[in-house]
Amino acid sequence: KPDEIEKVEIAGPGFINFYLAPAFFPESVAEILRKAQDFGKNLTLKGKRVIVEYTDPNVFKPFHIGHLMANAIGESLSRLIEFEGASVVRICYPSDIGLHIAKSVWAILKCEPEMPKESEPVIARTAFLGRAYADGTAAYENNPVSKDEIDVINQKLFEKSDPKINDIYEKGRRWSMEHFERIYKRVGTVFDQTIFESEVALAGKKIVQEFLARGIFTRSEGAVIFQGELHGLHARVFINAKGLPTYEAKELGLNFKKFELFPDAAQSIIVTANEQNDYFKVLRLVLELIRPDIGEKTKHVSHGMLRLPSGKMSSRTGKVITAEALLADVEEMALRKLADRELDQREKNKIAEVVAVAAIKYSILRQAIGSDIIFDFDKSISFEGDSGPYLLYSYVRAKSVLEKAVRDGVKAAAPRRNAGVPPEPALLERLLYRFPEVVERAAREYAPHLIAAYLIEVSGAFNSFYAERQIVNAADPLSPYKVALTKIFSLIMKNGLWLLGISVPEHM
């Protein structure tokens, strides 16, 4: 048997227990210290390019907490795949053309003098756009005359035939993108490519027309549809009766464009809410029929809804919880927690922002991706137990121990075999070396919650280790080993939190 195994025992029918030798743990400590910040990475996907599309907000509409959820999941998946050695292309696909834009533009034309000036804060400008969308939607649903006017505007937007409408459109689109970029910066996302819906609309229409002639699509009441029911799914309209490409046709244009830009991509992952599951079943089938090479490489990862205790939101009615508002509320709670800390206000504000992002992202990622989440404000911001701030606090505690070790001249060191090692490995040691296998499984199963669960478990083990032992003591021959465990814990926490899209403060 290998030296790492102490003994092997039959444990009942169908089970065998392997016991790791005590020497395995200090040897694993030495290996982890050598790898340092690269510990946990692997080369499973080395040489492969993977496209991850996520967030996909709508211009002229609020960036709400649903977009924040998609962003947190997409960013974490991107980082997990990068840890596997792949080259990841992050793509955002904002919706910037279609009926929802026409509704907003119609409402803005009705109250143009109230339109904010460029000098006003971007939040005020985009809040105005959100109200316009809600007003336009109400008019479209309740007033036949307004509905006809909005349909005309929709046609003009597609044709770019009206200078005044074009001017309002360009201004609103720019305001929305300015706001989106501000949020991406706060949550730590940088997209490699932004492909707008308007860029792929005509291409999508041409694709549908080409494959209409080949019998993939059919005509129905003036529209072009895909008869999904023939394949056990449902029918979808790809070109409407007015000759305009629908979201479905644009999606075809988008997926063709992805592989035009990155023909060597091994996979394209699309992250959306699970209310689009049936839609993506049809879309993926169509892709497999017209471009099998794209369809087979396309994977849809769907998530549940993020809700507040107040219930479901709707941008259609204007009852929306924006990402900006949620971040601000959680930051305010974090500032109250930091009120008694001896830090200047600027530092408190900076830490509060990191804590707020950690609280929200962890609340999203701690559960399996498909589940709905009720956001619990108090639990999310707690510095104890199952929360993002608790993980940050555990990391900062470890960093303070390492700073003390430097001051006291105790260096982290993996001991030689049978020298300076506790007779029985602690729970912390048993958990630390498992990090790479947790990362590999989380990436393989598209399951960031496995990282979140592991970080909570290893943080609990470290905090118990900290409470039960004096880690830094120049007179203790075990101190360099205990400092080494603390250093490894801090490395794993930093890497693990990075995989969740969470940055770490150096003190709190």
mmCIF file of C-alpha atoms in Angstrom, residues 113-385:
data_model
loop_
_atom_site.group_PDB
_atom_site.id
_atom_site.type_symbol
_atom_site.label_atom_id
_atom_site.label_comp_id
_atom_site.label_asym_id
_atom_site.label_seq_id
_atom_site.Cartn_x
_atom_site.Cartn_y
_atom_site.Cartn_z
ATOM 1 C CA PRO A 113 -40.226 68.132 -21.280
ATOM 2 C CA GLU A 114 -39.871 65.976 -18.135
ATOM 3 C CA MET A 115 -36.945 64.019 -19.561
ATOM 4 C CA PRO A 116 -33.907 64.447 -17.269
ATOM 5 C CA LYS A 117 -30.904 66.475 -18.379
ATOM 6 C CA GLU A 118 -27.563 64.820 -19.085
ATOM 7 C CA SER A 119 -26.147 66.505 -15.985
ATOM 8 C CA GLU A 120 -28.514 64.650 -13.643
ATOM 9 C CA PRO A 121 -27.289 61.460 -11.879
ATOM 10 C CA VAL A 122 -27.513 58.327 -13.994
ATOM 11 C CA ILE A 123 -29.820 56.724 -11.406
ATOM 12 C CA ALA A 124 -32.346 59.539 -11.888
ATOM 13 C CA ARG A 125 -32.115 59.244 -15.668
ATOM 14 C CA THR A 126 -32.642 55.468 -15.718
ATOM 15 C CA ALA A 127 -35.437 55.710 -13.123
ATOM 16 C CA PHE A 128 -37.244 58.006 -15.589
ATOM 17 C CA LEU A 129 -36.781 55.368 -18.321
ATOM 18 C CA GLY A 130 -38.252 52.709 -16.025
ATOM 19 C CA ARG A 131 -41.341 54.823 -15.325
ATOM 20 C CA ALA A 132 -41.746 55.465 -19.064
ATOM 21 C CA TYR A 133 -41.691 51.725 -19.744
ATOM 22 C CA ALA A 134 -44.365 51.069 -17.111
ATOM 23 C CA ASP A 135 -46.551 53.885 -18.519
ATOM 24 C CA GLY A 136 -46.086 52.679 -22.093
ATOM 25 C CA THR A 137 -46.940 49.104 -21.136
ATOM 26 C CA ALA A 138 -50.149 50.191 -19.398
ATOM 27 C CA ALA A 139 -51.169 52.236 -22.449
ATOM 28 C CA TYR A 140 -50.387 49.368 -24.840
ATOM 29 C CA GLU A 141 -52.537 46.941 -22.838
ATOM 30 C CA ASN A 142 -55.483 49.269 -22.127
ATOM 31 C CA ASN A 143 -55.791 51.724 -25.030
ATOM 32 C CA PRO A 144 -56.221 50.469 -28.640
ATOM 33 C CA VAL A 145 -55.201 53.856 -30.084
ATOM 34 C CA SER A 146 -52.007 53.929 -28.024
ATOM 35 C CA LYS A 147 -51.318 50.332 -29.023
ATOM 36 C CA ASP A 148 -51.434 51.246 -32.700
ATOM 37 C CA GLU A 149 -49.145 54.253 -32.092
ATOM 38 C CA ILE A 150 -46.617 52.064 -30.245
ATOM 39 C CA ASP A 151 -46.665 49.464 -33.031
ATOM 40 C CA VAL A 152 -45.842 52.221 -35.529
ATOM 41 C CA ILE A 153 -42.942 53.399 -33.341
ATOM 42 C CA ASN A 154 -41.682 49.812 -33.107
ATOM 43 C CA GLN A 155 -41.568 49.608 -36.908
ATOM 44 C CA LYS A 156 -39.778 52.972 -37.141
ATOM 45 C CA LEU A 157 -37.228 51.892 -34.533
ATOM 46 C CA PHE A 158 -36.430 48.774 -36.532
ATOM 47 C CA GLU A 159 -36.133 50.791 -39.758
ATOM 48 C CA LYS A 160 -34.334 53.747 -38.058
ATOM 49 C CA SER A 161 -36.556 55.972 -40.186
ATOM 50 C CA ASP A 162 -37.549 58.777 -37.751
ATOM 51 C CA PRO A 163 -34.777 61.189 -36.590
ATOM 52 C CA LYS A 164 -36.606 62.293 -33.419
ATOM 53 C CA ILE A 165 -37.379 58.729 -32.346
ATOM 54 C CA ASN A 166 -33.780 57.759 -33.157
ATOM 55 C CA ASP A 167 -32.487 60.590 -30.964
ATOM 56 C CA ILE A 168 -34.582 59.527 -27.948
ATOM 57 C CA TYR A 169 -33.605 55.915 -28.527
ATOM 58 C CA GLU A 170 -29.865 56.604 -28.686
ATOM 59 C CA LYS A 171 -29.989 58.770 -25.566
ATOM 60 C CA GLY A 172 -31.946 56.217 -23.528
ATOM 61 C CA ARG A 173 -29.746 53.351 -24.715
ATOM 62 C CA ARG A 174 -26.609 55.250 -23.718
ATOM 63 C CA TRP A 175 -28.035 56.096 -20.289
ATOM 64 C CA SER A 176 -28.935 52.471 -19.661
ATOM 65 C CA MET A 177 -25.499 51.179 -20.660
ATOM 66 C CA GLU A 178 -23.814 53.792 -18.469
ATOM 67 C CA HIS A 179 -25.894 52.547 -15.532
ATOM 68 C CA PHE A 180 -25.200 48.880 -16.292
ATOM 69 C CA GLU A 181 -21.440 49.472 -16.435
ATOM 70 C CA ARG A 182 -21.580 51.189 -13.064
ATOM 71 C CA ILE A 183 -23.219 48.097 -11.526
ATOM 72 C CA TYR A 184 -20.802 45.682 -13.238
ATOM 73 C CA LYS A 185 -17.902 47.587 -11.723
ATOM 74 C CA ARG A 186 -19.411 47.303 -8.237
ATOM 75 C CA VAL A 187 -19.963 43.553 -8.484
ATOM 76 C CA GLY A 188 -16.652 42.769 -10.192
ATOM 77 C CA THR A 189 -17.676 41.770 -13.719
ATOM 78 C CA VAL A 190 -15.834 42.776 -16.880
ATOM 79 C CA PHE A 191 -17.433 41.523 -20.100
ATOM 80 C CA ASP A 192 -15.128 40.617 -22.991
ATOM 81 C CA GLN A 193 -17.851 41.166 -25.567
ATOM 82 C CA THR A 194 -21.185 42.979 -25.639
ATOM 83 C CA ILE A 195 -23.464 41.907 -28.484
ATOM 84 C CA PHE A 196 -26.620 43.976 -28.783
ATOM 85 C CA GLU A 197 -29.923 42.500 -29.899
ATOM 86 C CA SER A 198 -30.148 45.158 -32.633
ATOM 87 C CA GLU A 199 -26.840 43.907 -34.111
ATOM 88 C CA VAL A 200 -28.189 40.404 -34.777
ATOM 89 C CA ALA A 201 -31.828 41.139 -35.675
ATOM 90 C CA LEU A 202 -31.401 41.298 -39.458
ATOM 91 C CA ALA A 203 -28.993 38.357 -39.468
ATOM 92 C CA GLY A 204 -31.528 36.325 -37.472
ATOM 93 C CA LYS A 205 -34.305 37.192 -39.921
ATOM 94 C CA LYS A 206 -32.150 36.088 -42.865
ATOM 95 C CA ILE A 207 -31.349 32.777 -41.150
ATOM 96 C CA VAL A 208 -35.050 32.089 -40.619
ATOM 97 C CA GLN A 209 -35.875 32.987 -44.224
ATOM 98 C CA GLU A 210 -33.095 30.705 -45.501
ATOM 99 C CA PHE A 211 -34.304 27.739 -43.481
ATOM 100 C CA LEU A 212 -37.956 28.496 -44.244
ATOM 101 C CA ALA A 213 -37.064 27.617 -47.830
ATOM 102 C CA ARG A 214 -35.466 24.403 -46.576
ATOM 103 C CA GLY A 215 -38.572 23.342 -44.660
ATOM 104 C CA ILE A 216 -37.369 23.884 -41.078
ATOM 105 C CA PHE A 217 -39.889 26.699 -40.536
ATOM 106 C CA THR A 218 -43.442 27.134 -41.861
ATOM 107 C CA ARG A 219 -45.788 30.039 -42.583
ATOM 108 C CA SER A 220 -48.846 30.535 -40.361
ATOM 109 C CA GLU A 221 -51.289 33.463 -40.566
ATOM 110 C CA GLY A 222 -48.678 35.738 -42.120
ATOM 111 C CA ALA A 223 -45.971 34.814 -39.592
ATOM 112 C CA VAL A 224 -43.070 32.352 -39.795
ATOM 113 C CA ILE A 225 -43.117 29.741 -37.051
ATOM 114 C CA PHE A 226 -41.295 26.634 -35.894
ATOM 115 C CA GLN A 227 -43.694 23.752 -35.253
ATOM 116 C CA GLY A 228 -42.202 22.562 -32.005
ATOM 117 C CA GLU A 229 -45.222 20.367 -31.282
ATOM 118 C CA LEU A 230 -43.979 17.990 -33.992
ATOM 119 C CA HIS A 231 -40.996 17.349 -31.725
ATOM 120 C CA GLY A 232 -42.872 17.141 -28.415
ATOM 121 C CA LEU A 233 -42.307 20.834 -27.620
ATOM 122 C CA HIS A 234 -44.389 23.902 -28.519
ATOM 123 C CA ALA A 235 -44.673 26.248 -31.505
ATOM 124 C CA ARG A 236 -42.685 29.523 -31.521
ATOM 125 C CA VAL A 237 -42.980 32.559 -33.802
ATOM 126 C CA PHE A 238 -39.656 33.577 -35.404
ATOM 127 C CA ILE A 239 -40.916 36.334 -37.760
ATOM 128 C CA ASN A 240 -44.169 38.049 -36.853
ATOM 129 C CA ALA A 241 -47.004 38.961 -39.224
ATOM 130 C CA LYS A 242 -45.534 42.471 -39.650
ATOM 131 C CA GLY A 243 -42.310 40.948 -40.995
ATOM 132 C CA LEU A 244 -40.243 41.752 -37.887
ATOM 133 C CA PRO A 245 -37.861 39.197 -36.369
ATOM 134 C CA THR A 246 -38.904 38.073 -32.896
ATOM 135 C CA TYR A 247 -36.613 37.431 -29.942
ATOM 136 C CA GLU A 248 -36.302 33.835 -31.175
ATOM 137 C CA ALA A 249 -34.912 34.879 -34.581
ATOM 138 C CA LYS A 250 -32.507 37.328 -32.963
ATOM 139 C CA GLU A 251 -31.303 34.535 -30.694
ATOM 140 C CA LEU A 252 -30.356 32.527 -33.782
ATOM 141 C CA GLY A 253 -28.419 35.523 -35.092
ATOM 142 C CA LEU A 254 -26.682 35.851 -31.712
ATOM 143 C CA ASN A 255 -25.588 32.226 -31.566
ATOM 144 C CA PHE A 256 -24.306 32.296 -35.133
ATOM 145 C CA LYS A 257 -22.351 35.476 -34.307
ATOM 146 C CA LYS A 258 -20.779 33.935 -31.192
ATOM 147 C CA PHE A 259 -19.199 31.199 -33.291
ATOM 148 C CA GLU A 260 -18.231 33.633 -36.045
ATOM 149 C CA LEU A 261 -16.292 35.634 -33.457
ATOM 150 C CA PHE A 262 -14.925 32.566 -31.667
ATOM 151 C CA PRO A 263 -14.967 29.635 -34.113
ATOM 152 C CA ASP A 264 -12.714 27.571 -31.841
ATOM 153 C CA ALA A 265 -15.148 27.693 -28.879
ATOM 154 C CA ALA A 266 -15.667 24.248 -27.361
ATOM 155 C CA GLN A 267 -18.858 25.256 -25.564
ATOM 156 C CA SER A 268 -21.330 28.121 -25.251
ATOM 157 C CA ILE A 269 -23.115 28.391 -21.895
ATOM 158 C CA ILE A 270 -26.200 30.610 -21.568
ATOM 159 C CA VAL A 271 -27.386 31.611 -18.080
ATOM 160 C CA THR A 272 -31.028 32.724 -17.724
ATOM 161 C CA ALA A 273 -33.985 32.408 -15.363
ATOM 162 C CA ASN A 274 -35.773 29.052 -15.433
ATOM 163 C CA GLU A 275 -38.958 30.688 -16.725
ATOM 164 C CA GLN A 276 -37.206 30.502 -20.117
ATOM 165 C CA ASN A 277 -36.571 26.746 -19.950
ATOM 166 C CA ASP A 278 -39.243 25.779 -22.486
ATOM 167 C CA TYR A 279 -38.141 28.577 -24.818
ATOM 168 C CA PHE A 280 -34.541 27.345 -24.764
ATOM 169 C CA LYS A 281 -35.599 23.757 -25.419
ATOM 170 C CA VAL A 282 -37.123 24.949 -28.699
ATOM 171 C CA LEU A 283 -34.196 27.223 -29.506
ATOM 172 C CA ARG A 284 -31.605 24.522 -28.917
ATOM 173 C CA LEU A 285 -33.570 22.051 -31.061
ATOM 174 C CA VAL A 286 -33.732 24.598 -33.897
ATOM 175 C CA LEU A 287 -29.968 25.184 -33.592
ATOM 176 C CA GLU A 288 -29.337 21.426 -33.744
ATOM 177 C CA LEU A 289 -31.458 21.187 -36.908
ATOM 178 C CA ILE A 290 -29.893 24.108 -38.778
ATOM 179 C CA ARG A 291 -26.352 24.174 -37.300
ATOM 180 C CA PRO A 292 -25.637 20.944 -35.394
ATOM 181 C CA ASP A 293 -22.086 22.111 -34.627
ATOM 182 C CA ILE A 294 -23.515 25.093 -32.687
ATOM 183 C CA GLY A 295 -26.516 23.325 -31.186
ATOM 184 C CA GLU A 296 -24.434 20.516 -29.704
ATOM 185 C CA LYS A 297 -22.041 22.982 -28.076
ATOM 186 C CA THR A 298 -24.795 25.156 -26.579
ATOM 187 C CA LYS A 299 -25.826 24.568 -22.971
ATOM 188 C CA HIS A 300 -28.580 26.391 -21.085
ATOM 189 C CA VAL A 301 -28.051 26.804 -17.327
ATOM 190 C CA SER A 302 -31.218 28.062 -15.679
ATOM 191 C CA HIS A 303 -31.672 29.574 -12.243
ATOM 192 C CA GLY A 304 -34.609 30.296 -9.968
ATOM 193 C CA MET A 305 -35.939 33.679 -8.893
ATOM 194 C CA LEU A 306 -34.501 36.055 -6.320
ATOM 195 C CA ARG A 307 -37.348 37.478 -4.284
ATOM 196 C CA LEU A 308 -37.664 39.760 -1.326
ATOM 197 C CA PRO A 309 -40.158 38.964 1.452
ATOM 198 C CA SER A 310 -42.513 41.501 -0.189
ATOM 199 C CA GLY A 311 -43.054 39.108 -3.122
ATOM 200 C CA LYS A 312 -42.574 39.021 -6.890
ATOM 201 C CA MET A 313 -41.657 42.143 -8.812
ATOM 202 C CA SER A 314 -42.635 43.320 -12.290
ATOM 203 C CA SER A 315 -40.944 45.920 -14.491
ATOM 204 C CA ARG A 316 -44.163 45.912 -16.539
ATOM 205 C CA THR A 317 -46.080 47.550 -13.683
ATOM 206 C CA GLY A 318 -43.124 49.521 -12.339
ATOM 207 C CA LYS A 319 -42.982 47.477 -9.106
ATOM 208 C CA VAL A 320 -39.301 46.637 -9.347
ATOM 209 C CA ILE A 321 -36.553 46.085 -6.793
ATOM 210 C CA THR A 322 -33.468 47.432 -8.518
ATOM 211 C CA ALA A 323 -29.990 46.029 -8.002
ATOM 212 C CA GLU A 324 -28.857 49.520 -7.007
ATOM 213 C CA ALA A 325 -31.501 49.753 -4.270
ATOM 214 C CA LEU A 326 -30.701 46.294 -2.874
ATOM 215 C CA LEU A 327 -26.971 47.031 -2.779
ATOM 216 C CA ALA A 328 -27.630 50.375 -1.060
ATOM 217 C CA ASP A 329 -29.888 48.814 1.575
ATOM 218 C CA VAL A 330 -27.393 46.075 2.420
ATOM 219 C CA GLU A 331 -24.501 48.574 2.474
ATOM 220 C CA GLU A 332 -26.438 50.674 4.974
ATOM 221 C CA MET A 333 -26.891 47.613 7.192
ATOM 222 C CA ALA A 334 -23.178 46.833 6.914
ATOM 223 C CA LEU A 335 -22.275 50.396 7.926
ATOM 224 C CA ARG A 336 -24.383 50.023 11.062
ATOM 225 C CA LYS A 337 -22.435 46.837 11.882
ATOM 226 C CA LEU A 338 -19.165 48.741 11.413
ATOM 227 C CA ALA A 339 -20.242 51.769 13.445
ATOM 228 C CA ASP A 340 -18.120 50.931 16.508
ATOM 229 C CA ARG A 341 -14.962 49.974 14.556
ATOM 230 C CA GLU A 342 -11.949 52.277 14.806
ATOM 231 C CA LEU A 343 -11.815 53.104 11.116
ATOM 232 C CA ASP A 344 -12.217 56.351 9.208
ATOM 233 C CA GLN A 345 -15.479 56.820 7.333
ATOM 234 C CA ARG A 346 -13.927 56.364 3.913
ATOM 235 C CA GLU A 347 -12.541 52.977 4.955
ATOM 236 C CA LYS A 348 -15.893 51.994 6.476
ATOM 237 C CA ASN A 349 -17.673 52.862 3.232
ATOM 238 C CA LYS A 350 -15.210 50.770 1.232
ATOM 239 C CA ILE A 351 -15.578 47.752 3.547
ATOM 240 C CA ALA A 352 -19.383 48.143 3.603
ATOM 241 C CA GLU A 353 -19.493 47.879 -0.194
ATOM 242 C CA VAL A 354 -17.367 44.693 -0.161
ATOM 243 C CA VAL A 355 -19.523 43.237 2.639
ATOM 244 C CA ALA A 356 -22.762 44.095 0.805
ATOM 245 C CA VAL A 357 -21.638 42.408 -2.409
ATOM 246 C CA ALA A 358 -20.461 39.374 -0.410
ATOM 247 C CA ALA A 359 -23.774 39.206 1.465
ATOM 248 C CA ILE A 360 -25.859 39.285 -1.725
ATOM 249 C CA LYS A 361 -23.674 37.004 -3.840
ATOM 250 C CA TYR A 362 -23.329 34.404 -1.107
ATOM 251 C CA SER A 363 -27.104 34.417 -0.523
ATOM 252 C CA ILE A 364 -27.549 33.677 -4.231
ATOM 253 C CA LEU A 365 -24.769 31.100 -4.601
ATOM 254 C CA ARG A 366 -25.206 29.144 -1.375
ATOM 255 C CA GLN A 367 -28.182 27.267 -2.881
ATOM 256 C CA ALA A 368 -28.315 25.005 -5.922
ATOM 257 C CA ILE A 369 -28.729 27.146 -9.043
ATOM 258 C CA GLY A 370 -32.278 26.045 -9.915
ATOM 259 C CA SER A 371 -33.837 27.072 -6.594
ATOM 260 C CA ASP A 372 -35.834 30.216 -5.855
ATOM 261 C CA ILE A 373 -34.332 32.388 -3.133
ATOM 262 C CA ILE A 374 -36.040 34.600 -0.574
ATOM 263 C CA PHE A 375 -33.418 37.182 0.354
ATOM 264 C CA ASP A 376 -33.135 37.464 4.147
ATOM 265 C CA PHE A 377 -31.582 40.843 4.985
ATOM 266 C CA ASP A 378 -30.648 40.060 8.596
ATOM 267 C CA LYS A 379 -29.197 36.629 7.882
ATOM 268 C CA SER A 380 -27.292 37.818 4.817
ATOM 269 C CA ILE A 381 -25.402 40.498 6.756
ATOM 270 C CA SER A 382 -24.657 38.399 9.854
ATOM 271 C CA PHE A 383 -21.010 38.018 10.854
ATOM 272 C CA GLU A 384 -21.821 34.641 12.368
ATOM 273 C CA GLY A 385 -22.880 31.423 10.678
#
